[in-house]
CSV table of C-alpha atoms in Angstrom, one decimal:
chain,number,residue,atom,x,y,z
Q,1,MET,CA,64.3,11.8,30.7
Q,2,THR,CA,60.8,10.8,31.5
Q,3,ALA,CA,59.1,8.2,29.3
Q,4,ASN,CA,55.6,8.7,28.0
Q,5,VAL,CA,53.5,6.1,29.7
Q,6,ALA,CA,49.9,5.6,28.7
Q,7,THR,CA,47.7,5.7,31.7
Q,8,GLU,CA,44.7,3.4,31.6
Q,9,LEU,CA,41.4,5.0,32.6
Q,10,SER,CA,39.7,3.6,35.6
Q,11,TYR,CA,36.2,2.2,34.9
Q,12,ASP,CA,33.4,-0.1,36.1
Q,13,LEU,CA,32.4,-2.9,33.8
Q,14,ILE,CA,28.6,-2.8,33.5
Q,15,GLN,CA,26.8,-5.6,31.7
Q,16,PRO,CA,23.2,-5.1,30.6
Q,17,GLU,CA,20.8,-7.1,32.8
Q,18,PRO,CA,19.6,-9.8,30.3
Q,19,SER,CA,15.9,-10.1,31.4
Q,20,ALA,CA,15.4,-6.3,31.5
Q,21,LEU,CA,17.1,-5.6,28.1
Q,22,VAL,CA,15.5,-8.5,26.3
Q,23,GLU,CA,12.0,-7.2,27.3
Q,24,SER,CA,13.0,-3.7,26.2
Q,25,LEU,CA,14.0,-5.1,22.8
Q,26,ARG,CA,10.4,-6.2,22.3
Q,27,ALA,CA,9.1,-2.6,22.4
Q,28,PHE,CA,10.5,-1.2,19.2
Q,29,GLY,CA,6.9,-0.9,17.8
Q,30,TYR,CA,6.9,-3.5,15.1
Q,31,SER,CA,3.6,-4.6,13.6
Q,32,LEU,CA,3.4,-8.2,12.5
Q,33,GLN,CA,3.8,-7.3,8.8
Q,34,MET,CA,6.7,-5.0,9.5
Q,35,ALA,CA,8.5,-7.8,11.5
Q,36,ILE,CA,8.0,-10.4,8.7
Q,37,ALA,CA,9.2,-7.9,6.1
Q,38,ASP,CA,12.4,-7.3,8.2
Q,39,LEU,CA,13.1,-11.0,8.1
Q,40,ILE,CA,12.6,-11.2,4.4
Q,41,ASP,CA,15.2,-8.5,4.0
Q,42,ASN,CA,17.7,-11.0,5.5
Q,43,SER,CA,16.6,-13.6,3.0
Q,44,ILE,CA,17.1,-11.2,0.1
Q,45,ALA,CA,20.5,-10.3,1.4
Q,46,ALA,CA,21.3,-14.0,1.4
Q,47,LYS,CA,20.4,-14.1,-2.3
Q,48,ALA,CA,17.3,-16.2,-1.9
Q,49,LYS,CA,15.2,-16.7,-5.0
Q,50,ASN,CA,12.2,-18.2,-3.1
Q,51,ILE,CA,10.8,-17.3,0.3
Q,52,TRP,CA,8.0,-19.2,2.0
Q,53,VAL,CA,5.9,-17.6,4.8
Q,54,HIS,CA,3.8,-20.2,6.6
Q,55,PHE,CA,1.2,-19.5,9.3
Q,56,GLU,CA,0.1,-22.5,11.4
Q,57,TRP,CA,-3.0,-22.0,13.6
Q,58,ASN,CA,-3.1,-23.9,16.9
Q,59,GLY,CA,-4.5,-21.4,19.4
Q,60,THR,CA,-1.8,-20.3,21.9
Q,61,ASP,CA,0.6,-22.8,20.3
Q,62,SER,CA,0.3,-21.2,16.8
Q,63,ARG,CA,3.6,-20.8,14.8
Q,64,ILE,CA,4.9,-18.7,12.0
Q,65,MET,CA,7.8,-19.9,9.8
Q,66,ILE,CA,9.8,-18.0,7.3
Q,67,LYS,CA,12.0,-20.2,5.0
Q,68,ASP,CA,14.3,-19.3,2.2
Q,69,ASP,CA,16.6,-20.9,-0.3
Q,70,GLY,CA,19.4,-18.4,0.2
Q,71,GLN,CA,23.1,-19.1,0.9
Q,72,GLY,CA,22.6,-20.2,4.4
Q,73,MET,CA,25.0,-19.8,7.4
Q,74,ILE,CA,27.7,-21.9,9.0
Q,75,GLU,CA,27.5,-22.3,12.8
Q,76,ASP,CA,29.8,-19.4,13.7
Q,77,THR,CA,27.9,-17.0,11.3
Q,78,LEU,CA,24.6,-18.1,12.8
Q,79,ILE,CA,25.8,-17.5,16.3
Q,80,ALA,CA,27.0,-14.0,15.3
Q,81,ALA,CA,23.7,-13.3,13.6
Q,82,MET,CA,21.8,-14.3,16.8
Q,83,ARG,CA,23.8,-11.8,18.9
Q,84,PRO,CA,21.8,-8.5,19.5
Q,85,GLY,CA,23.7,-5.8,17.8
Q,86,SER,CA,25.6,-8.2,15.5
Q,87,GLN,CA,26.9,-5.4,13.3
Q,88,SER,CA,27.6,-1.7,13.9
Q,89,PRO,CA,25.4,0.7,12.0
Q,90,LEU,CA,28.5,2.8,11.3
Q,91,GLU,CA,30.1,0.0,9.3
Q,92,GLU,CA,30.1,0.4,5.5
Q,93,ARG,CA,27.5,-1.9,3.9
Q,94,LEU,CA,27.6,-3.7,0.6
Q,95,PRO,CA,25.6,-1.7,-2.1
Q,96,LYS,CA,22.7,-4.2,-2.1
Q,97,ASP,CA,22.6,-4.8,1.7
Q,98,LEU,CA,19.1,-4.1,3.2
Q,99,GLY,CA,20.3,-4.0,6.8
Q,100,ARG,CA,21.9,-1.3,9.0
Q,101,PHE,CA,21.6,-1.8,12.8
Q,102,GLY,CA,22.4,-5.5,13.2
Q,103,LEU,CA,19.2,-5.8,15.2
Q,104,GLY,CA,16.5,-6.7,12.7
Q,105,LEU,CA,16.3,-10.5,13.2
Q,106,LYS,CA,16.2,-10.2,16.9
Q,107,THR,CA,14.0,-7.1,17.5
Q,108,ALA,CA,11.6,-8.1,14.7
Q,109,SER,CA,11.2,-11.6,16.1
Q,110,PHE,CA,11.1,-10.7,19.8
Q,111,SER,CA,8.4,-8.1,19.0
Q,112,GLN,CA,6.1,-11.0,18.0
Q,113,CYS,CA,7.3,-14.1,19.9
Q,114,ARG,CA,9.1,-15.3,23.0
Q,115,ARG,CA,10.9,-18.2,21.3
Q,116,LEU,CA,13.0,-17.6,18.2
Q,117,THR,CA,14.6,-20.6,16.5
Q,118,VAL,CA,16.9,-20.3,13.4
Q,119,VAL,CA,18.0,-23.3,11.4
Q,120,SER,CA,20.4,-22.9,8.5
Q,121,LYS,CA,22.5,-24.8,6.1
Q,122,VAL,CA,25.1,-24.0,3.4
Q,123,THR,CA,25.6,-26.1,0.3
Q,124,ASN,CA,27.3,-29.4,1.3
Q,125,GLY,CA,27.4,-28.1,4.9
Q,126,ALA,CA,26.0,-29.4,8.1
Q,127,LEU,CA,22.7,-28.2,9.5
Q,128,THR,CA,23.2,-25.7,12.3
Q,129,ALA,CA,20.5,-24.3,14.7
Q,130,ARG,CA,20.2,-22.0,17.6
Q,131,CYS,CA,17.3,-20.7,19.7
Q,132,TRP,CA,16.5,-17.7,21.9
Q,133,ASP,CA,13.9,-18.5,24.5
Q,134,LEU,CA,13.0,-15.3,26.4
Q,135,ASP,CA,11.4,-17.1,29.3
Q,136,TYR,CA,14.6,-19.1,29.8
Q,137,VAL,CA,16.7,-15.9,29.6
Q,138,ASN,CA,14.5,-14.4,32.3
Q,139,LYS,CA,14.8,-17.5,34.4
Q,140,THR,CA,18.6,-17.8,34.2
Q,141,LYS,CA,19.4,-14.1,34.1
Q,142,GLU,CA,22.0,-14.9,31.5
Q,143,TRP,CA,22.3,-14.6,27.7
Q,144,ARG,CA,22.1,-18.4,27.1
Q,145,LEU,CA,21.7,-19.1,23.3
Q,146,LEU,CA,20.2,-22.6,23.2
Q,147,LYS,CA,21.2,-25.4,20.8
Q,148,ILE,CA,18.1,-26.7,19.0
Q,149,ASN,CA,19.0,-30.4,19.5
Q,150,GLU,CA,18.5,-29.9,23.2
Q,151,LEU,CA,15.0,-28.7,22.7
Q,152,GLU,CA,13.4,-30.9,20.1
Q,153,PRO,CA,14.3,-33.5,17.5
Q,154,LEU,CA,16.5,-32.0,14.8
Q,155,THR,CA,14.9,-34.2,12.2
Q,156,LEU,CA,11.6,-32.3,12.4
Q,157,LEU,CA,13.2,-29.2,10.9
Q,158,ASN,CA,15.6,-31.2,8.7
Q,159,GLU,CA,12.6,-32.3,6.6
Q,160,THR,CA,11.7,-28.7,5.8
Q,161,ILE,CA,15.1,-27.2,5.1
Q,162,PRO,CA,16.1,-26.8,1.5
Q,163,ASN,CA,19.5,-28.0,0.2
Q,164,HIS,CA,20.8,-24.6,1.3
Q,165,GLY,CA,18.9,-21.8,3.1
Q,166,THR,CA,17.5,-20.7,6.4
Q,167,ILE,CA,14.4,-21.3,8.5
Q,168,VAL,CA,13.2,-18.8,11.1
Q,169,LEU,CA,10.6,-20.2,13.4
Q,170,TRP,CA,8.4,-18.1,15.8
Q,171,GLN,CA,6.8,-19.8,18.8
Q,172,LYS,CA,5.1,-18.6,22.0
Q,173,MET,CA,3.5,-15.7,20.0
Q,174,ASP,CA,2.1,-13.9,22.9
Q,175,ARG,CA,1.4,-10.7,20.9
Q,176,LEU,CA,-0.9,-12.5,18.4
Q,177,THR,CA,-2.3,-15.7,20.0
Q,178,LYS,CA,-1.7,-15.5,23.7
Q,179,ASN,CA,-4.2,-17.5,25.9
Q,180,THR,CA,-6.4,-18.4,22.9
Q,181,ARG,CA,-7.8,-21.9,22.3
Q,182,SER,CA,-7.6,-23.6,19.0
Q,183,ASP,CA,-11.4,-23.7,18.8
Q,184,ASP,CA,-11.8,-19.9,19.4
Q,185,ASN,CA,-13.4,-18.8,16.2
Q,186,LYS,CA,-12.9,-15.1,16.8
Q,187,ALA,CA,-9.2,-15.5,17.5
Q,188,TYR,CA,-8.9,-17.7,14.4
Q,189,ASN,CA,-10.6,-15.1,12.3
Q,190,ARG,CA,-8.1,-12.5,13.6
Q,191,PHE,CA,-5.3,-14.9,12.7
Q,192,LEU,CA,-6.7,-15.2,9.1
Q,193,GLU,CA,-7.0,-11.4,8.9
Q,194,ALA,CA,-3.4,-11.0,10.0
Q,195,ILE,CA,-2.3,-13.4,7.2
Q,196,GLU,CA,-4.1,-11.2,4.7
Q,197,ASN,CA,-2.6,-8.0,6.1
Q,198,VAL,CA,0.9,-9.6,5.9
Q,199,LYS,CA,0.3,-10.7,2.3
Q,200,GLN,CA,-0.8,-7.2,1.2
Q,201,HIS,CA,2.1,-5.6,3.0
Q,202,LEU,CA,4.7,-7.8,1.4
Q,203,GLU,CA,3.2,-7.2,-2.1
Q,204,MET,CA,3.7,-3.5,-1.5
Q,205,ILE,CA,7.1,-3.5,0.2
Q,206,PHE,CA,8.8,-5.8,-2.2
Q,207,HIS,CA,6.9,-5.1,-5.4
Q,208,ARG,CA,10.0,-4.1,-7.3
Q,209,TYR,CA,11.6,-7.4,-6.5
Q,210,LEU,CA,8.5,-9.4,-7.3
Q,211,GLU,CA,7.7,-7.7,-10.6
Q,212,ARG,CA,11.1,-8.5,-12.2
Q,213,GLN,CA,11.2,-11.3,-14.8
Q,214,ASN,CA,12.6,-14.4,-13.0
Q,215,GLY,CA,12.7,-12.3,-9.9
Q,216,LEU,CA,12.0,-13.0,-6.2
Q,217,LYS,CA,9.1,-15.3,-5.4
Q,218,ILE,CA,7.3,-15.2,-2.1
Q,219,TRP,CA,4.6,-17.7,-1.0
Q,220,VAL,CA,2.2,-17.0,1.9
Q,221,ASN,CA,0.7,-20.3,3.1
Q,222,GLY,CA,1.5,-21.9,-0.3
Q,223,ASN,CA,0.0,-19.1,-2.4
Q,224,LEU,CA,2.4,-17.1,-4.6
Q,225,ILE,CA,1.9,-13.4,-4.0
Q,226,SER,CA,1.9,-10.8,-6.8
Q,227,ALA,CA,3.5,-7.3,-7.0
Q,228,TRP,CA,1.5,-4.3,-6.0
Q,229,ASP,CA,2.7,-1.3,-8.2
Q,230,PRO,CA,1.6,1.9,-6.5
Q,231,PHE,CA,2.2,3.9,-9.7
Q,232,LEU,CA,0.1,1.9,-12.2
Q,233,ARG,CA,2.9,2.1,-14.7
Q,234,ASP,CA,1.3,-0.4,-17.0
Q,235,GLU,CA,-1.8,1.8,-17.4
Q,236,LYS,CA,-1.8,4.0,-20.5
Q,237,ALA,CA,-3.5,6.9,-18.7
Q,238,THR,CA,-0.9,7.1,-15.9
Q,239,GLN,CA,1.2,10.2,-16.2
Q,240,GLU,CA,4.9,9.9,-15.4
Q,241,LEU,CA,6.4,13.4,-14.9
Q,242,PRO,CA,10.1,14.1,-15.6
Q,243,GLU,CA,12.6,12.5,-13.2
Q,244,GLU,CA,14.6,14.9,-11.1
Q,245,LYS,CA,18.1,14.2,-9.6
Q,246,LEU,CA,18.7,15.8,-6.2
Q,247,ILE,CA,22.0,16.0,-4.5
Q,248,CYS,CA,22.1,14.4,-1.0
Q,249,ASP,CA,25.3,13.7,1.0
Q,250,GLY,CA,27.3,14.5,-2.1
Q,251,LYS,CA,25.4,11.8,-4.2
Q,252,GLU,CA,22.4,11.8,-6.5
Q,253,LEU,CA,19.0,10.5,-5.5
Q,254,SER,CA,16.2,10.0,-8.0
Q,255,VAL,CA,12.7,11.5,-7.7
Q,256,ILE,CA,9.9,10.5,-10.1
Q,257,PRO,CA,6.4,11.9,-9.8
Q,258,TYR,CA,3.4,10.0,-11.0
Q,259,VAL,CA,-0.2,11.1,-11.5
Q,260,LEU,CA,-2.5,8.1,-11.6
Q,261,PRO,CA,-5.5,7.8,-13.9
Q,262,HIS,CA,-9.0,8.9,-12.8
Q,263,GLN,CA,-11.3,6.0,-12.0
Q,264,SER,CA,-13.1,6.4,-15.4
Q,265,LYS,CA,-9.9,5.6,-17.2
Q,266,ILE,CA,-9.2,2.2,-15.6
Q,267,SER,CA,-11.2,-0.9,-14.9
Q,268,GLN,CA,-13.0,-1.5,-11.6
Q,269,ASP,CA,-10.6,-4.3,-10.7
Q,270,VAL,CA,-7.5,-2.1,-11.4
Q,271,HIS,CA,-9.1,0.8,-9.4
Q,272,LYS,CA,-9.8,-1.5,-6.4
Q,273,ARG,CA,-6.3,-3.0,-6.4
Q,274,ALA,CA,-4.7,0.4,-6.8
Q,275,SER,CA,-6.2,1.6,-3.5
Q,276,GLY,CA,-3.6,-0.6,-1.9
Q,277,PRO,CA,-3.6,-2.0,1.7
Q,278,TYR,CA,-4.8,1.3,3.2
Q,279,ASN,CA,-7.2,2.9,0.6
Q,280,TRP,CA,-6.7,5.6,-2.0
Q,281,ASN,CA,-6.6,8.7,0.3
Q,282,THR,CA,-4.0,7.1,2.6
Q,283,GLN,CA,-1.8,5.9,-0.2
Q,284,GLN,CA,-1.1,9.4,-1.7
Q,285,GLY,CA,2.3,11.1,-1.2
Q,286,PHE,CA,5.9,10.1,-1.4
Q,287,TYR,CA,7.1,6.5,-1.7
Q,288,VAL,CA,10.7,6.2,-0.3
Q,289,TYR,CA,12.8,3.2,-1.4
Q,290,ARG,CA,16.1,2.0,-0.2
Q,291,ASN,CA,17.8,-0.4,-2.6
Q,292,GLU,CA,14.3,-0.8,-4.3
Q,293,ARG,CA,12.8,-1.9,-0.9
Q,294,LEU,CA,9.9,0.3,0.1
Q,295,LEU,CA,10.4,2.1,3.4
Q,296,VAL,CA,7.6,4.6,3.4
Q,297,GLY,CA,4.5,4.0,1.3
Q,298,GLY,CA,2.4,7.1,1.0
Q,299,ASP,CA,3.4,10.0,3.1
Q,300,TRP,CA,3.9,13.8,2.6
Q,301,LEU,CA,7.1,13.6,4.8
Q,302,ASN,CA,6.0,16.5,7.1
Q,303,LEU,CA,6.3,19.0,4.2
Q,304,GLY,CA,3.1,20.8,5.2
Q,305,PHE,CA,0.6,18.9,3.1
Q,306,GLN,CA,-2.6,17.1,4.2
Q,307,LYS,CA,-4.0,13.9,2.7
Q,308,GLU,CA,-7.1,15.1,0.9
Q,309,GLU,CA,-9.5,13.5,-1.5
Q,310,HIS,CA,-8.6,15.9,-4.4
Q,311,TYR,CA,-4.9,14.8,-4.3
Q,312,LYS,CA,-5.3,11.1,-4.0
Q,313,LEU,CA,-4.0,10.5,-7.6
Q,314,ALA,CA,-0.5,12.0,-6.6
Q,315,ARG,CA,2.3,9.5,-5.8
Q,316,ILE,CA,6.0,10.3,-6.0
Q,317,ARG,CA,8.9,7.8,-6.0
Q,318,ILE,CA,12.2,8.5,-4.2
Q,319,ASP,CA,15.1,6.1,-4.6
Q,320,LEU,CA,17.8,6.1,-1.9
Q,321,PRO,CA,21.1,4.1,-1.8
Q,322,ASN,CA,21.8,2.5,1.5
Q,323,PHE,CA,24.6,4.9,2.4
Q,324,MET,CA,22.1,7.8,3.0
Q,325,ASP,CA,20.5,6.1,6.0
Q,326,SER,CA,21.9,8.6,8.5
Q,327,GLU,CA,20.9,11.6,6.4
Q,328,TRP,CA,17.4,10.3,6.1
Q,329,GLN,CA,17.2,9.2,9.8
Q,330,LEU,CA,16.0,5.7,9.0
Q,331,ASP,CA,14.8,3.7,12.0
Q,332,VAL,CA,15.4,0.1,13.0
Q,333,LYS,CA,11.9,-1.0,11.7
Q,334,LYS,CA,12.7,0.6,8.2
Q,335,SER,CA,9.3,2.2,8.4
Q,336,ARG,CA,10.2,5.8,8.7
Q,337,ALA,CA,12.4,8.2,6.7
Q,338,LYS,CA,12.9,11.9,7.3
Q,339,PRO,CA,14.4,14.0,4.5
Q,340,PRO,CA,17.3,16.3,5.5
Q,341,GLY,CA,16.4,20.0,5.8
Q,342,TYR,CA,18.3,21.1,2.7
Q,343,LEU,CA,16.1,18.9,0.5
Q,344,LYS,CA,12.8,20.1,1.7
Q,345,VAL,CA,12.4,23.0,-0.6
Q,346,ASP,CA,13.0,20.8,-3.7
Q,347,LEU,CA,10.7,18.1,-2.4
Q,348,LYS,CA,8.0,20.5,-1.6
Q,349,ARG,CA,8.2,22.1,-5.1
Q,350,ILE,CA,7.9,18.6,-6.7
Q,351,ALA,CA,5.0,17.7,-4.4
Q,352,LEU,CA,3.2,21.0,-5.3
Q,353,LEU,CA,3.6,20.3,-9.0
Q,354,THR,CA,2.4,16.7,-8.7
Q,355,ARG,CA,-0.6,17.7,-6.5
Q,356,GLU,CA,-1.6,20.4,-9.0
Q,357,ARG,CA,-1.6,17.8,-11.9
Q,358,ALA,CA,-3.5,15.4,-9.8
Q,359,LEU,CA,-6.1,18.0,-9.0
Q,360,GLU,CA,-6.5,18.8,-12.7
Q,361,ILE,CA,-7.2,15.1,-13.4
Q,362,TYR,CA,-9.6,14.9,-10.5
Q,363,ARG,CA,-11.6,17.9,-11.6
Q,364,HIS,CA,-11.6,17.1,-15.3
Q,365,ARG,CA,-12.8,13.6,-15.0
Q,366,GLY,CA,-14.4,13.5,-11.5
Q,367,LYS,CA,-16.6,16.6,-11.5
Q,368,VAL,CA,-20.3,15.8,-12.3
Q,369,ILE,CA,-21.6,19.3,-12.2
Q,370,ALA,CA,-20.7,23.0,-12.6
Q,371,ARG,CA,-18.7,22.7,-15.8
Q,372,GLN,CA,-18.4,26.2,-17.2
Q,373,ASN,CA,-18.1,25.6,-20.9
Q,374,ALA,CA,-20.4,22.6,-21.3
Q,375,LYS,CA,-23.4,22.5,-23.5
Q,376,ASN,CA,-26.8,22.5,-21.9
Q,377,PHE,CA,-27.8,19.0,-22.7
Q,378,ALA,CA,-24.7,17.2,-21.3
Q,379,PHE,CA,-25.1,17.3,-17.6
Q,380,LEU,CA,-28.1,16.3,-15.4
Q,381,TRP,CA,-27.1,18.5,-12.4
Q,382,GLU,CA,-26.3,22.2,-12.3
Q,383,GLN,CA,-24.6,24.2,-9.6
Q,384,LYS,CA,-26.4,27.6,-8.9
Q,385,LEU,CA,-26.2,30.4,-6.5
Q,386,ARG,CA,-29.2,31.6,-4.4
Q,387,HIS,CA,-28.9,34.3,-1.7
Q,388,GLY,CA,-25.2,33.9,-1.7
Q,389,LYS,CA,-25.3,30.1,-1.1
Q,390,PHE,CA,-24.7,27.2,-3.5
Q,391,PHE,CA,-27.4,24.7,-4.3
Q,392,TYR,CA,-27.9,22.1,-7.0
Q,393,SER,CA,-30.8,21.7,-9.4
Q,394,ILE,CA,-31.8,19.3,-12.1
Q,395,ASN,CA,-31.1,20.6,-15.6
Q,396,ARG,CA,-34.5,21.2,-17.1
Q,397,ASP,CA,-33.0,21.4,-20.6
Q,398,HIS,CA,-31.6,17.8,-20.3
Q,399,PRO,CA,-33.1,15.8,-23.2
Q,400,LEU,CA,-34.5,13.1,-20.9
Q,401,VAL,CA,-36.2,15.8,-18.8
Q,402,GLN,CA,-37.6,17.5,-21.9
Q,403,GLN,CA,-38.9,14.1,-23.1
Q,404,VAL,CA,-40.8,13.5,-19.9
Q,405,TYR,CA,-42.2,17.0,-20.0
Q,406,ARG,CA,-43.6,16.3,-23.5
Q,407,SER,CA,-45.2,13.1,-22.4
Q,408,GLY,CA,-46.5,14.0,-19.0
Q,409,ASN,CA,-47.9,16.6,-16.7
Q,410,LYS,CA,-45.3,19.4,-16.6
Q,411,THR,CA,-46.7,21.0,-13.4
Q,412,GLU,CA,-46.5,17.7,-11.4
Q,413,LEU,CA,-43.1,16.9,-12.8
Q,414,ASN,CA,-41.8,20.4,-11.8
Q,415,ALA,CA,-43.2,19.8,-8.3
Q,416,LEU,CA,-41.4,16.4,-8.1
Q,417,LEU,CA,-38.1,17.8,-9.3
Q,418,SER,CA,-38.3,20.7,-6.9
Q,419,MET,CA,-38.9,18.4,-4.0
Q,420,LEU,CA,-35.9,16.2,-5.0
Q,421,GLU,CA,-33.6,19.2,-5.3
Q,422,GLU,CA,-34.6,20.7,-1.9
Q,423,CYS,CA,-34.3,17.4,-0.1
Q,424,ILE,CA,-30.8,16.3,-1.2
Q,425,PRO,CA,-29.2,14.9,2.0
Q,426,ILE,CA,-26.1,17.1,1.6
Q,427,SER,CA,-25.0,16.9,5.3
Q,428,HIS,CA,-25.3,13.2,5.4
Q,429,ILE,CA,-23.3,12.9,2.1
Q,430,LEU,CA,-20.6,15.1,3.4
Q,431,ILE,CA,-20.2,13.2,6.6
Q,432,LYS,CA,-20.1,9.8,4.8
Q,433,ASN,CA,-17.7,11.1,2.3
Q,434,ALA,CA,-15.3,12.3,5.0
Q,435,GLU,CA,-15.6,9.0,6.9
Q,436,ASP,CA,-15.2,6.7,4.0
Q,437,PRO,CA,-14.7,8.4,0.6
Q,438,GLU,CA,-13.8,5.2,-1.1
Q,439,ASN,CA,-17.1,3.5,-0.3
Q,440,PHE,CA,-19.2,5.6,-2.7
Q,441,ASN,CA,-20.5,4.0,-5.9
Q,442,SER,CA,-19.8,5.9,-9.2
Q,443,ALA,CA,-22.6,6.2,-11.7
Q,444,TYR,CA,-24.0,2.8,-12.7
Q,445,GLU,CA,-21.1,1.0,-10.9
Q,446,ASN,CA,-21.9,-2.7,-10.6
Q,447,SER,CA,-25.3,-2.1,-12.2
Q,448,PRO,CA,-26.5,-4.6,-14.7
Q,449,SER,CA,-25.7,-3.7,-18.3
Q,450,GLU,CA,-29.4,-3.7,-19.1
Q,451,ALA,CA,-30.0,-0.7,-16.9
Q,452,LEU,CA,-27.3,1.4,-18.6
Q,453,GLN,CA,-28.5,0.2,-22.0
Q,454,ASN,CA,-32.0,1.3,-21.2
Q,455,VAL,CA,-31.0,4.8,-20.2
Q,456,LEU,CA,-28.7,5.1,-23.2
Q,457,THR,CA,-31.4,4.1,-25.6
Q,458,ASN,CA,-33.9,6.5,-24.1
Q,459,SER,CA,-31.4,9.3,-24.1
Q,460,PHE,CA,-30.7,8.7,-27.8
Q,461,ILE,CA,-34.4,8.8,-28.6
Q,462,ALA,CA,-34.8,12.0,-26.5
Q,463,LEU,CA,-32.1,13.7,-28.5
Q,464,LEU,CA,-33.7,12.7,-31.8
Q,465,ASN,CA,-37.1,13.9,-30.6
Q,466,SER,CA,-35.6,17.3,-29.6
Q,467,GLY,CA,-34.7,17.8,-33.3
Q,468,ILE,CA,-31.0,16.8,-33.2
Q,469,ASP,CA,-29.9,14.6,-36.1
Q,470,ALA,CA,-28.7,11.1,-35.6
Q,471,GLU,CA,-24.9,11.8,-36.1
Q,472,ASP,CA,-24.9,14.8,-33.8
Q,473,SER,CA,-26.9,12.8,-31.2
Q,474,LYS,CA,-24.2,10.1,-31.3
Q,475,LYS,CA,-21.4,12.6,-30.7
Q,476,ARG,CA,-23.4,14.2,-27.8
Q,477,LEU,CA,-24.0,10.9,-26.1
Q,478,GLN,CA,-20.3,10.3,-26.0
Q,479,GLY,CA,-19.7,13.4,-23.9
Q,480,MET,CA,-22.9,13.2,-21.8
Q,481,ASP,CA,-22.9,12.1,-18.1
Q,482,PRO,CA,-22.7,9.3,-17.2
Q,483,PHE,CA,-22.0,7.8,-20.6
Q,484,ASN,CA,-18.6,9.4,-20.8
Q,485,LEU,CA,-17.5,7.0,-18.1
Q,486,PHE,CA,-18.3,4.0,-20.4
Q,487,PRO,CA,-16.7,4.8,-23.7
Q,488,ASP,CA,-16.5,1.1,-24.9
Q,489,PHE,CA,-20.1,0.4,-24.0
Q,490,VAL,CA,-21.3,3.5,-25.8
Q,491,ALA,CA,-19.1,2.7,-28.8
Q,492,GLN,CA,-20.8,-0.8,-29.0
Q,493,PHE,CA,-24.2,0.8,-28.7
Q,494,LEU,CA,-23.5,3.3,-31.5
Q,495,ASN,CA,-22.1,0.7,-33.8
Q,496,LYS,CA,-25.3,-1.4,-33.2
Q,497,ILE,CA,-27.5,1.7,-34.0
Q,498,SER,CA,-25.5,2.4,-37.2
Q,499,GLU,CA,-25.9,-1.2,-38.3
Q,500,GLU,CA,-29.7,-1.1,-37.7
Q,501,ARG,CA,-30.1,2.2,-39.5
Q,502,LYS,CA,-28.4,0.9,-42.7
């Protein structure tokens, strides 16, 4: 009788060459703001309530520090966390875990610096610290994780560590400040710009954590940041369409479309902030969240849609639990998500509906001319057709135009209006609008209130002089361009007129 004997496969043991691999780990494509957001994920997973991001300018010796008051790590846990690939992406994660690949701390940090130091402390525990110095790894050709007390006095960091928590320190930041002097003003301004970019990015990525009552607090260089809500849920004119539940990987995911208000329905400050870090056009599309952490902020997810001015008010929220990472092909940087093929029909249907609603709002409140059912007096410009081509003319029946006709030389005024109409710089406007659509002023934007008051008063007088009674004139003013963009201002004016006429 022959016994079953397990035969061991022959093999060669191949260890990754440290200096080659560590340089490859730097090439994952992180931006500075993505890298810092990845580290904040670790702080949130450690149940931090406060996170401090500190940028220190000193030319090539500049540093960035991320500190939290989370649970902290004991020495063995810290050493494991510093190991590249510290946890398999196949392992089941806790429901609130924001990680997946066990690479974030290392790849995010290595993408920005050549020296990564982590100092941590648990409640009533000892301070523990370790450091990766990539130049030292390259020199020794070994994965030597350094102890901090062999590099610099431990007391320097001991003064900044909370009772429990973690500090991540980046030094030798060759991607941001390599070979720059501390007195290099251009480099310093780039450094300041990088700080602002990080701030705006964190306000967007973690807005659902920041907006909770007694929720997460993040400071950037001592300044508490505020949540950036892409959906303007606190604005009355925001439309929240019905939530849909889609089945993915046997579980439900939530999809909620939003149509944001037209500019005329919100204040200038709200409109400016709602444009987000990247402007209105870029921010349209799907917002994909994983455990309330934003992964993708404004993207049509390769569903066949382009980002166009007319659809900039459409934003759609998708909420994923962390066990759908594989189905949605999440990457290490947590900046890309690709929906599975079987969801694309539903997502495209939802996108089409939301875009149509956004287009209706854009046309209804944004169009200055060519309204089909408007009365003659309401709009200054008219769209017309001549020899098969569109052109725009000034409405000769507008009460202000009629008023000037009555008081001046009609022939000369017609000649002036004709010249203005024929010389509209349409090509220049189109080019500028395509290049920077957000940089156009709306009617009387930032103008002194006296200018609007003067036009409003003269328009009211012109309506009265045309034979329209006072009450009807007031109603018509409220629907007339551009006064329909300033309902509160018009209401105050009309109240004043009513008081004066008593």
